[in-house]
Every structure is written in structure tokens, then in C-alpha cells.
PDB file of C-alpha atoms in Angstrom:
ATOM      1  CA  MET A   3       7.953   8.859  21.109  1.00  0.00           C
ATOM      2  CA  THR A   4       5.077   6.600  20.317  1.00  0.00           C
ATOM      3  CA  ILE A   5       4.173   6.302  16.280  1.00  0.00           C
ATOM      4  CA  LEU A   6       0.843   5.108  15.329  1.00  0.00           C
ATOM      5  CA  VAL A   7       0.792   2.830  12.556  1.00  0.00           C
ATOM      6  CA  THR A   8      -2.435   2.506  10.810  1.00  0.00           C
ATOM      7  CA  ARG A   9      -1.220  -0.019   8.119  1.00  0.00           C
ATOM      8  CA  PRO A  10      -3.614  -3.234   7.946  1.00  0.00           C
ATOM      9  CA  HIS A  11      -2.418  -6.568   9.298  1.00  0.00           C
ATOM     10  CA  PRO A  12      -0.065  -8.343   8.679  1.00  0.00           C
ATOM     11  CA  ASP A  13       1.969  -5.605   7.158  1.00  0.00           C
ATOM     12  CA  ASN A  14       1.750  -3.762  10.349  1.00  0.00           C
ATOM     13  CA  ASP A  15       3.568  -6.186  12.258  1.00  0.00           C
ATOM     14  CA  ALA A  16       6.685  -5.750  10.204  1.00  0.00           C
ATOM     15  CA  THR A  17       6.411  -2.115  10.541  1.00  0.00           C
ATOM     16  CA  LEU A  18       6.203  -2.258  14.275  1.00  0.00           C
ATOM     17  CA  ALA A  19       9.323  -4.217  14.786  1.00  0.00           C
ATOM     18  CA  THR A  20      11.306  -1.730  12.473  1.00  0.00           C
ATOM     19  CA  LEU A  21      10.011   1.211  14.506  1.00  0.00           C
ATOM     20  CA  ARG A  22      11.088  -0.289  17.678  1.00  0.00           C
ATOM     21  CA  GLN A  23      14.353  -1.634  16.473  1.00  0.00           C
ATOM     22  CA  ARG A  24      14.963   2.045  15.461  1.00  0.00           C
ATOM     23  CA  GLY A  25      14.084   3.037  19.188  1.00  0.00           C
ATOM     24  CA  PHE A  26      10.684   4.194  18.963  1.00  0.00           C
ATOM     25  CA  ASP A  27       7.581   3.020  21.037  1.00  0.00           C
ATOM     26  CA  ALA A  28       4.486   1.888  18.540  1.00  0.00           C
ATOM     27  CA  LEU A  29       1.008   1.396  18.606  1.00  0.00           C
ATOM     28  CA  SER A  30      -0.822  -0.594  16.147  1.00  0.00           C
ATOM     29  CA  ALA A  31      -4.386   0.775  14.650  1.00  0.00           C
ATOM     30  CA  PRO A  32      -5.087  -1.242  11.531  1.00  0.00           C
ATOM     31  CA  VAL A  33      -7.957   1.043   9.978  1.00  0.00           C
ATOM     32  CA  LEU A  34      -8.863  -1.271   7.429  1.00  0.00           C
ATOM     33  CA  ARG A  35      -9.259  -5.148   7.177  1.00  0.00           C
ATOM     34  CA  PHE A  36      -8.376  -7.588   4.485  1.00  0.00           C
ATOM     35  CA  GLU A  37     -10.988  -9.422   3.242  1.00  0.00           C
ATOM     36  CA  PRO A  38     -10.424 -12.244   0.195  1.00  0.00           C
ATOM     37  CA  VAL A  39     -12.625 -12.228  -2.950  1.00  0.00           C
ATOM     38  CA  LEU A  40     -12.924 -15.619  -4.555  1.00  0.00           C
ATOM     39  CA  PHE A  41     -10.652 -16.001  -7.392  1.00  0.00           C
ATOM     40  CA  ARG A  42     -11.243 -18.535 -10.016  1.00  0.00           C
ATOM     41  CA  GLY A  43      -7.978 -19.771 -11.512  1.00  0.00           C
ATOM     42  CA  ASP A  44      -7.563 -18.623 -15.526  1.00  0.00           C
ATOM     43  CA  ASP A  45      -4.931 -21.389 -16.259  1.00  0.00           C
ATOM     44  CA  ASP A  46      -6.989 -22.010 -19.883  1.00  0.00           C
ATOM     45  CA  ALA A  47      -6.559 -18.017 -20.313  1.00  0.00           C
ATOM     46  CA  ASP A  48      -3.698 -17.088 -22.666  1.00  0.00           C
ATOM     47  CA  TYR A  49      -1.885 -14.379 -20.750  1.00  0.00           C
ATOM     48  CA  ASP A  50       1.663 -12.981 -21.482  1.00  0.00           C
ATOM     49  CA  ALA A  51       2.283 -11.069 -18.451  1.00  0.00           C
ATOM     50  CA  VAL A  52       0.629 -10.614 -14.777  1.00  0.00           C
ATOM     51  CA  ILE A  53       0.706  -7.030 -13.161  1.00  0.00           C
ATOM     52  CA  LEU A  54       0.614  -6.531  -9.152  1.00  0.00           C
ATOM     53  CA  THR A  55       0.052  -2.981  -7.538  1.00  0.00           C
ATOM     54  CA  SER A  56      -0.388  -4.807  -4.028  1.00  0.00           C
ATOM     55  CA  ALA A  57       1.031  -7.670  -2.048  1.00  0.00           C
ATOM     56  CA  ASN A  58      -2.461  -8.495  -0.477  1.00  0.00           C
ATOM     57  CA  ALA A  59      -3.786  -9.117  -4.267  1.00  0.00           C
ATOM     58  CA  LEU A  60      -1.850 -12.936  -3.509  1.00  0.00           C
ATOM     59  CA  ARG A  61      -3.095 -13.436   0.103  1.00  0.00           C
ATOM     60  CA  ALA A  62      -6.003 -14.617  -1.375  1.00  0.00           C
ATOM     61  CA  VAL A  63      -4.883 -16.942  -4.067  1.00  0.00           C
ATOM     62  CA  ASP A  64      -3.481 -20.281  -4.404  1.00  0.00           C
ATOM     63  CA  LEU A  65      -1.127 -20.116  -7.522  1.00  0.00           C
ATOM     64  CA  ALA A  66       0.817 -23.459  -6.198  1.00  0.00           C
ATOM     65  CA  THR A  67       0.053 -25.177  -9.481  1.00  0.00           C
ATOM     66  CA  SER A  68      -0.960 -22.436 -11.667  1.00  0.00           C
ATOM     67  CA  ARG A  69       0.961 -21.917 -14.896  1.00  0.00           C
ATOM     68  CA  LEU A  70       0.466 -18.416 -13.947  1.00  0.00           C
ATOM     69  CA  LEU A  71       3.991 -18.412 -12.176  1.00  0.00           C
ATOM     70  CA  ARG A  72       5.812 -19.137 -15.617  1.00  0.00           C
ATOM     71  CA  LEU A  73       4.674 -15.535 -16.636  1.00  0.00           C
ATOM     72  CA  PRO A  74       6.837 -12.498 -16.274  1.00  0.00           C
ATOM     73  CA  LEU A  75       5.386 -10.579 -13.346  1.00  0.00           C
ATOM     74  CA  PHE A  76       5.644  -6.839 -12.944  1.00  0.00           C
ATOM     75  CA  ALA A  77       5.272  -5.420  -9.574  1.00  0.00           C
ATOM     76  CA  VAL A  78       4.916  -1.969  -8.296  1.00  0.00           C
ATOM     77  CA  GLY A  79       7.526  -2.171  -5.911  1.00  0.00           C
ATOM     78  CA  ALA A  80       9.822  -4.182  -3.463  1.00  0.00           C
ATOM     79  CA  HIS A  81       7.599  -5.295  -1.085  1.00  0.00           C
ATOM     80  CA  THR A  82       4.871  -6.296  -3.558  1.00  0.00           C
ATOM     81  CA  ALA A  83       7.996  -8.215  -5.693  1.00  0.00           C
ATOM     82  CA  ASP A  84       8.902 -10.093  -2.631  1.00  0.00           C
ATOM     83  CA  ALA A  85       5.394 -11.288  -2.335  1.00  0.00           C
ATOM     84  CA  ALA A  86       5.401 -12.394  -5.825  1.00  0.00           C
ATOM     85  CA  ARG A  87       8.626 -14.291  -5.446  1.00  0.00           C
ATOM     86  CA  ALA A  88       7.630 -15.958  -2.342  1.00  0.00           C
ATOM     87  CA  ALA A  89       4.231 -17.197  -4.205  1.00  0.00           C
ATOM     88  CA  GLY A  90       6.394 -18.987  -6.758  1.00  0.00           C
ATOM     89  CA  PHE A  91       6.803 -16.362  -9.695  1.00  0.00           C
ATOM     90  CA  ASP A  92      10.589 -16.348 -10.927  1.00  0.00           C
ATOM     91  CA  LYS A  93      10.298 -13.593 -13.542  1.00  0.00           C
ATOM     92  CA  VAL A  94       9.530 -10.511 -11.313  1.00  0.00           C
ATOM     93  CA  ILE A  95      10.077  -6.905 -12.789  1.00  0.00           C
ATOM     94  CA  VAL A  96      10.196  -4.235  -9.930  1.00  0.00           C
ATOM     95  CA  ALA A  97       8.757  -0.538 -10.471  1.00  0.00           C
ATOM     96  CA  LYS A  98       9.621   2.378  -8.251  1.00  0.00           C
ATOM     97  CA  GLY A  99       6.811   2.062  -6.034  1.00  0.00           C
ATOM     98  CA  ASP A 100       3.865   3.745  -7.460  1.00  0.00           C
ATOM     99  CA  ALA A 101       1.020   2.811 -10.256  1.00  0.00           C
ATOM    100  CA  VAL A 102       2.690   5.444 -12.618  1.00  0.00           C
ATOM    101  CA  SER A 103       6.245   3.978 -12.656  1.00  0.00           C
ATOM    102  CA  LEU A 104       4.309   0.507 -13.230  1.00  0.00           C
ATOM    103  CA  ARG A 105       2.519   1.861 -16.197  1.00  0.00           C
ATOM    104  CA  ASP A 106       5.710   3.320 -17.287  1.00  0.00           C
ATOM    105  CA  LEU A 107       7.592   0.178 -16.823  1.00  0.00           C
ATOM    106  CA  VAL A 108       5.312  -1.804 -18.949  1.00  0.00           C
ATOM    107  CA  LEU A 109       5.242   0.265 -21.582  1.00  0.00           C
ATOM    108  CA  ALA A 110       9.171   0.285 -21.754  1.00  0.00           C
ATOM    109  CA  ARG A 111       9.238  -3.421 -22.030  1.00  0.00           C
ATOM    110  CA  VAL A 112       6.896  -3.366 -24.806  1.00  0.00           C
ATOM    111  CA  GLU A 113       8.892  -0.126 -26.558  1.00  0.00           C
ATOM    112  CA  ALA A 114      11.925  -2.422 -25.860  1.00  0.00           C
ATOM    113  CA  GLY A 115      10.277  -5.504 -27.729  1.00  0.00           C
ATOM    114  CA  GLU A 116      10.393  -7.563 -24.578  1.00  0.00           C
ATOM    115  CA  LEU A 117       6.484  -7.947 -24.541  1.00  0.00           C
ATOM    116  CA  PRO A 118       4.177  -7.973 -27.567  1.00  0.00           C
ATOM    117  CA  ALA A 119       2.712  -4.672 -28.722  1.00  0.00           C
ATOM    118  CA  SER A 120      -0.996  -6.297 -28.065  1.00  0.00           C
ATOM    119  CA  ALA A 121      -0.259  -8.113 -25.207  1.00  0.00           C
ATOM    120  CA  THR A 122      -2.919  -9.210 -22.611  1.00  0.00           C
ATOM    121  CA  LEU A 123      -1.995  -8.906 -19.167  1.00  0.00           C
ATOM    122  CA  LEU A 124      -3.651 -10.373 -15.852  1.00  0.00           C
ATOM    123  CA  TYR A 125      -3.950  -7.227 -13.420  1.00  0.00           C
ATOM    124  CA  LEU A 126      -4.824  -9.187  -9.760  1.00  0.00           C
ATOM    125  CA  ALA A 127      -6.193  -6.251  -7.789  1.00  0.00           C
ATOM    126  CA  GLY A 128      -8.029  -4.965  -4.904  1.00  0.00           C
ATOM    127  CA  ALA A 129     -11.992  -3.824  -4.745  1.00  0.00           C
ATOM    128  CA  ASP A 130     -10.693  -0.336  -4.593  1.00  0.00           C
ATOM    129  CA  LEU A 131      -8.242   1.382  -7.036  1.00  0.00           C
ATOM    130  CA  SER A 132      -6.987   4.861  -6.818  1.00  0.00           C
ATOM    131  CA  ARG A 133      -5.983   5.030 -10.318  1.00  0.00           C
ATOM    132  CA  ASP A 134      -7.322   3.179 -13.637  1.00  0.00           C
ATOM    133  CA  LEU A 135      -4.017   1.499 -14.647  1.00  0.00           C
ATOM    134  CA  ALA A 136      -6.044  -0.983 -16.539  1.00  0.00           C
ATOM    135  CA  GLY A 137      -7.553   1.666 -18.717  1.00  0.00           C
ATOM    136  CA  GLU A 138      -4.293   3.726 -19.271  1.00  0.00           C
ATOM    137  CA  LEU A 139      -2.455   0.551 -20.568  1.00  0.00           C
ATOM    138  CA  GLY A 140      -5.780  -0.276 -22.603  1.00  0.00           C
ATOM    139  CA  GLU A 141      -5.290   3.385 -24.433  1.00  0.00           C
ATOM    140  CA  ARG A 142      -1.778   2.261 -25.597  1.00  0.00           C
ATOM    141  CA  GLY A 143      -3.047  -1.135 -27.208  1.00  0.00           C
ATOM    142  CA  LEU A 144      -2.792  -3.424 -24.373  1.00  0.00           C
ATOM    143  CA  SER A 145      -5.288  -6.022 -23.041  1.00  0.00           C
ATOM    144  CA  VAL A 146      -5.788  -5.615 -19.461  1.00  0.00           C
ATOM    145  CA  VAL A 147      -8.011  -8.345 -17.631  1.00  0.00           C
ATOM    146  CA  THR A 148      -8.565  -7.309 -13.953  1.00  0.00           C
ATOM    147  CA  HIS A 149      -9.870 -10.093 -11.232  1.00  0.00           C
ATOM    148  CA  THR A 150     -10.716  -8.715  -7.940  1.00  0.00           C
ATOM    149  CA  THR A 151      -8.998 -11.080  -5.554  1.00  0.00           C
ATOM    150  CA  TYR A 152      -9.461  -8.850  -2.163  1.00  0.00           C
ATOM    151  CA  ARG A 153     -11.159  -5.747  -0.378  1.00  0.00           C
ATOM    152  CA  MET A 154     -10.370  -3.747   2.312  1.00  0.00           C
ATOM    153  CA  ALA A 155     -13.208  -3.198   4.713  1.00  0.00           C
ATOM    154  CA  PRO A 156     -12.927  -0.343   7.567  1.00  0.00           C
ATOM    155  CA  VAL A 157     -12.468  -1.351  10.935  1.00  0.00           C
ATOM    156  CA  ALA A 158     -15.054   0.020  13.349  1.00  0.00           C
ATOM    157  CA  GLY A 159     -12.983   1.980  15.905  1.00  0.00           C
ATOM    158  CA  PHE A 160      -9.554   2.440  17.157  1.00  0.00           C
ATOM    159  CA  PRO A 161      -8.350  -0.597  19.794  1.00  0.00           C
ATOM    160  CA  ARG A 162      -8.908   0.787  23.572  1.00  0.00           C
ATOM    161  CA  GLU A 163      -5.411   1.208  23.932  1.00  0.00           C
ATOM    162  CA  VAL A 164      -4.780   3.328  20.873  1.00  0.00           C
ATOM    163  CA  SER A 165      -7.793   5.529  22.095  1.00  0.00           C
ATOM    164  CA  ASP A 166      -6.462   5.754  25.493  1.00  0.00           C
ATOM    165  CA  ALA A 167      -3.174   7.030  23.848  1.00  0.00           C
ATOM    166  CA  PHE A 168      -4.648   9.589  22.139  1.00  0.00           C
ATOM    167  CA  MET A 169      -6.358  11.033  25.272  1.00  0.00           C
ATOM    168  CA  ALA A 170      -3.151  11.056  27.131  1.00  0.00           C
ATOM    169  CA  ASN A 171      -1.481  12.952  24.139  1.00  0.00           C
ATOM    170  CA  ARG A 172       1.263   9.847  24.023  1.00  0.00           C
ATOM    171  CA  ILE A 173       0.734   9.734  20.176  1.00  0.00           C
ATOM    172  CA  THR A 174       3.736  11.519  18.620  1.00  0.00           C
ATOM    173  CA  ALA A 175       3.092  10.789  15.081  1.00  0.00           C
ATOM    174  CA  VAL A 176       0.897   8.765  12.372  1.00  0.00           C
ATOM    175  CA  LEU A 177       2.361   6.616   9.599  1.00  0.00           C
ATOM    176  CA  HIS A 178      -0.089   6.324   6.273  1.00  0.00           C
ATOM    177  CA  TYR A 179       0.521   3.947   3.775  1.00  0.00           C
ATOM    178  CA  SER A 180      -2.590   4.591   1.233  1.00  0.00           C
ATOM    179  CA  ARG A 181      -5.286   6.754   0.450  1.00  0.00           C
ATOM    180  CA  ARG A 182      -7.843   4.392   1.560  1.00  0.00           C
ATOM    181  CA  SER A 183      -6.145   3.784   4.837  1.00  0.00           C
ATOM    182  CA  ALA A 184      -5.876   7.732   5.552  1.00  0.00           C
ATOM    183  CA  GLN A 185      -9.620   8.412   4.667  1.00  0.00           C
ATOM    184  CA  ALA A 186     -10.383   5.409   7.125  1.00  0.00           C
ATOM    185  CA  PHE A 187      -8.253   6.982   9.573  1.00  0.00           C
ATOM    186  CA  LEU A 188     -10.171  10.271   8.875  1.00  0.00           C
ATOM    187  CA  ASP A 189     -13.530   8.616   9.644  1.00  0.00           C
ATOM    188  CA  THR A 190     -12.605   6.913  12.925  1.00  0.00           C
ATOM    189  CA  ILE A 191     -10.959  10.205  14.648  1.00  0.00           C
ATOM    190  CA  ARG A 192     -14.076  11.707  13.822  1.00  0.00           C
ATOM    191  CA  ALA A 193     -16.340   9.132  15.139  1.00  0.00           C
ATOM    192  CA  ASP A 194     -14.298   9.085  18.044  1.00  0.00           C
ATOM    193  CA  GLY A 195     -14.446  12.707  18.457  1.00  0.00           C
ATOM    194  CA  ILE A 196     -10.563  13.488  18.369  1.00  0.00           C
ATOM    195  CA  GLU A 197     -10.273  14.901  15.089  1.00  0.00           C
ATOM    196  CA  ILE A 198      -8.805  18.195  15.975  1.00  0.00           C
ATOM    197  CA  SER A 199      -6.249  16.640  18.260  1.00  0.00           C
ATOM    198  CA  ALA A 200      -5.319  14.036  16.203  1.00  0.00           C
ATOM    199  CA  LEU A 201      -4.827  16.089  13.057  1.00  0.00           C
ATOM    200  CA  ALA A 202      -2.520  18.695  14.828  1.00  0.00           C
ATOM    201  CA  LEU A 203      -0.194  15.789  15.037  1.00  0.00           C
ATOM    202  CA  PRO A 204       2.794  15.080  12.130  1.00  0.00           C
ATOM    203  CA  GLN A 205       0.830  12.815   9.634  1.00  0.00           C
ATOM    204  CA  CYS A 206       3.749  11.261   7.827  1.00  0.00           C
ATOM    205  CA  CYS A 207       2.300  10.057   4.344  1.00  0.00           C
ATOM    206  CA  ILE A 208       4.188   7.358   1.906  1.00  0.00           C
ATOM    207  CA  SER A 209       2.796   9.634  -1.226  1.00  0.00           C
ATOM    208  CA  ALA A 210       1.794  12.965  -2.085  1.00  0.00           C
ATOM    209  CA  ALA A 211      -1.346  11.223  -3.328  1.00  0.00           C
ATOM    210  CA  VAL A 212      -1.784   9.974   0.435  1.00  0.00           C
ATOM    211  CA  ALA A 213      -0.530  13.371   1.801  1.00  0.00           C
ATOM    212  CA  ALA A 214      -3.712  14.984  -0.253  1.00  0.00           C
ATOM    213  CA  VAL A 215      -6.048  13.262   1.996  1.00  0.00           C
ATOM    214  CA  LEU A 216      -5.089  14.638   5.228  1.00  0.00           C
ATOM    215  CA  HIS A 217      -4.185  18.000   3.653  1.00  0.00           C
ATOM    216  CA  ASP A 218      -7.935  18.231   2.263  1.00  0.00           C
ATOM    217  CA  ALA A 219      -8.990  17.281   5.937  1.00  0.00           C
ATOM    218  CA  GLY A 220      -7.485  20.404   7.831  1.00  0.00           C
ATOM    219  CA  ALA A 221      -4.260  18.385   8.761  1.00  0.00           C
ATOM    220  CA  THR A 222      -1.005  21.005   8.961  1.00  0.00           C
ATOM    221  CA  LYS A 223       1.783  18.742   9.901  1.00  0.00           C
ATOM    222  CA  VAL A 224       1.839  16.612   6.768  1.00  0.00           C
ATOM    223  CA  VAL A 225       5.447  15.105   5.430  1.00  0.00           C
ATOM    224  CA  VAL A 226       5.746  13.361   2.670  1.00  0.00           C
ATOM    225  CA  ALA A 227       8.378  10.354   1.925  1.00  0.00           C
ATOM    226  CA  ALA A 228      10.935  11.278  -0.626  1.00  0.00           C
ATOM    227  CA  ARG A 229      10.139   8.066  -2.655  1.00  0.00           C
ATOM    228  CA  PRO A 230       6.919   5.792  -2.143  1.00  0.00           C
ATOM    229  CA  ASP A 231       8.463   3.043   0.115  1.00  0.00           C
ATOM    230  CA  GLU A 232       8.500   2.455   3.578  1.00  0.00           C
ATOM    231  CA  ASN A 233      12.477   3.232   4.222  1.00  0.00           C
ATOM    232  CA  ALA A 234      11.669   6.608   2.697  1.00  0.00           C
ATOM    233  CA  LEU A 235       8.618   7.140   4.741  1.00  0.00           C
ATOM    234  CA  LEU A 236      10.712   6.361   8.150  1.00  0.00           C
ATOM    235  CA  GLU A 237      13.370   8.678   7.054  1.00  0.00           C
ATOM    236  CA  ALA A 238      10.828  11.449   6.767  1.00  0.00           C
ATOM    237  CA  LEU A 239       9.128  10.451  10.326  1.00  0.00           C
ATOM    238  CA  SER A 240      13.095  10.511  11.673  1.00  0.00           C
ATOM    239  CA  ARG A 241      13.598  14.244  10.124  1.00  0.00           C
ATOM    240  CA  THR A 242      10.198  15.286  11.221  1.00  0.00           C
ATOM    241  CA  LEU A 243      11.098  14.384  14.676  1.00  0.00           C
ATOM    242  CA  ARG A 244      14.376  15.257  14.872  1.00  0.00           C
ATOM    243  CA  PRO A 245      15.309  18.015  17.650  1.00  0.00           C
ATOM    244  CA  ARG A 246      15.914  21.214  15.592  1.00  0.00           C
ATOM    245  CA  PRO A 247      18.922  23.452  16.376  1.00  0.00           C
ATOM    246  CA  GLU A 248      18.555  26.369  18.561  1.00  0.00           C
TER     247      GLU A 248
END
């Protein structure tokens, strides 16, 4: 069983290793490429907390001597929280893996009196956002300053070994981690002329929002993780590929 991992580098490396530990063959086909965007430190700004919806937002910035590290940081999920701690943040508060739970976590801290009702938050973000988190928090009286620190650019085509694997019908399922990468995957299979055969495979998605992109494109074997994290995604993959009793 060969699983195609569309996750961008460097996160794809950990996913490939995990799949192989679980007995799967795995191929990497990052359909997006990380590109940093210049971030000028805001050490003079008076922020109350930092919010983060992707670990990638920290890859392009050097916070080694920044006083931002002393602020509480709200992370969308465990992977992003680990990246924040590695960057030097000590006060990391972790949501349940999606922007809605992150929004609700911030608002809960406000209601509990642990964050000022008129707090100013620094949002380190990517260029393409699937949800207006800043706007939703702004509607509740918070000020959110968004700084773009990276963008994910589409990659032109699959690696040769991946194209060959599709042509030889060796791909068993595809893993999807974001709406943006799911759309980039669709663009790539269409450009390669393999859309029908590729979409006939199980498409395992980390969330319903990601799954909607594949559903809308005509995929019929779309599986959604029970929680928006990689462990749940791989559990969904295993259930999908488990032989059914006769």
C-alpha cells in the first residue's frame, strides 16, 4: 500500500516516517512550497498576546531576542504549539486544531479575566487565510494586528516517481492537510491528465473543510479525520484501508 503525502516540506518528512513505521509505503509530493515574507520586528508595539494558526508562521522569523517571547501565545493545535515552544515561547495555550477552537479559546480567556477585554493581539499568519480569524475576534472587541510571515506557492507538477506511481496504479490513498494544498493537488492532477483515476482513490482529509474541496471536485471516496490532527487522520486512513469482513 503506497500512500501519497501532499504535505509541504519540512512537515512531510515526519509524516513519511510515521507512515513507514506503521507499515505503509509512502511517497512525498509536496504541492505547495514555503516562501518566507520579510517580517520586521514589532518590539516597540504593545501586544497582550500572540496567535498562531500554523507552525510555518515561525519559520521565517527570528525571535531569539524578541520580547514577544514573554507574551502568552495561542496556538491552533499541538504541532503549532510545539513549534512555538521550540522558538522560545514559554506561555503556550493550545486549541483543538482549528481556527474556530482557537477563536473560542481566546474569547474564553477574555471571559475568565485572563486576557483584557480590549486586548491587542499579534497574529503571525500566512498570505492565504481560509478564515477571517482577525475579523471574528475584532467583532468581539479585540484588536488584532496581522503580520504575514510566509506564503505557500504552488509547485509545478509531481516528482517523476509520483507520476510513474500514478500511471502504474501503485497509489493506494492520498493524505490532505489543508484546503490550499487540496486545491493545488487538484490543479496538478488536472495538468497531468490523471484527474479521473486520482480522484477515484480514497482521499483522507484532516477536516471537513478540506474534504469539501475534494467533494466539490468529484471525489467519491472522501474520508474525514475525527479530529483535526495527524493522529486522527492516520487513524482514518487505517480504517479506510482495513479489509472488510466477508
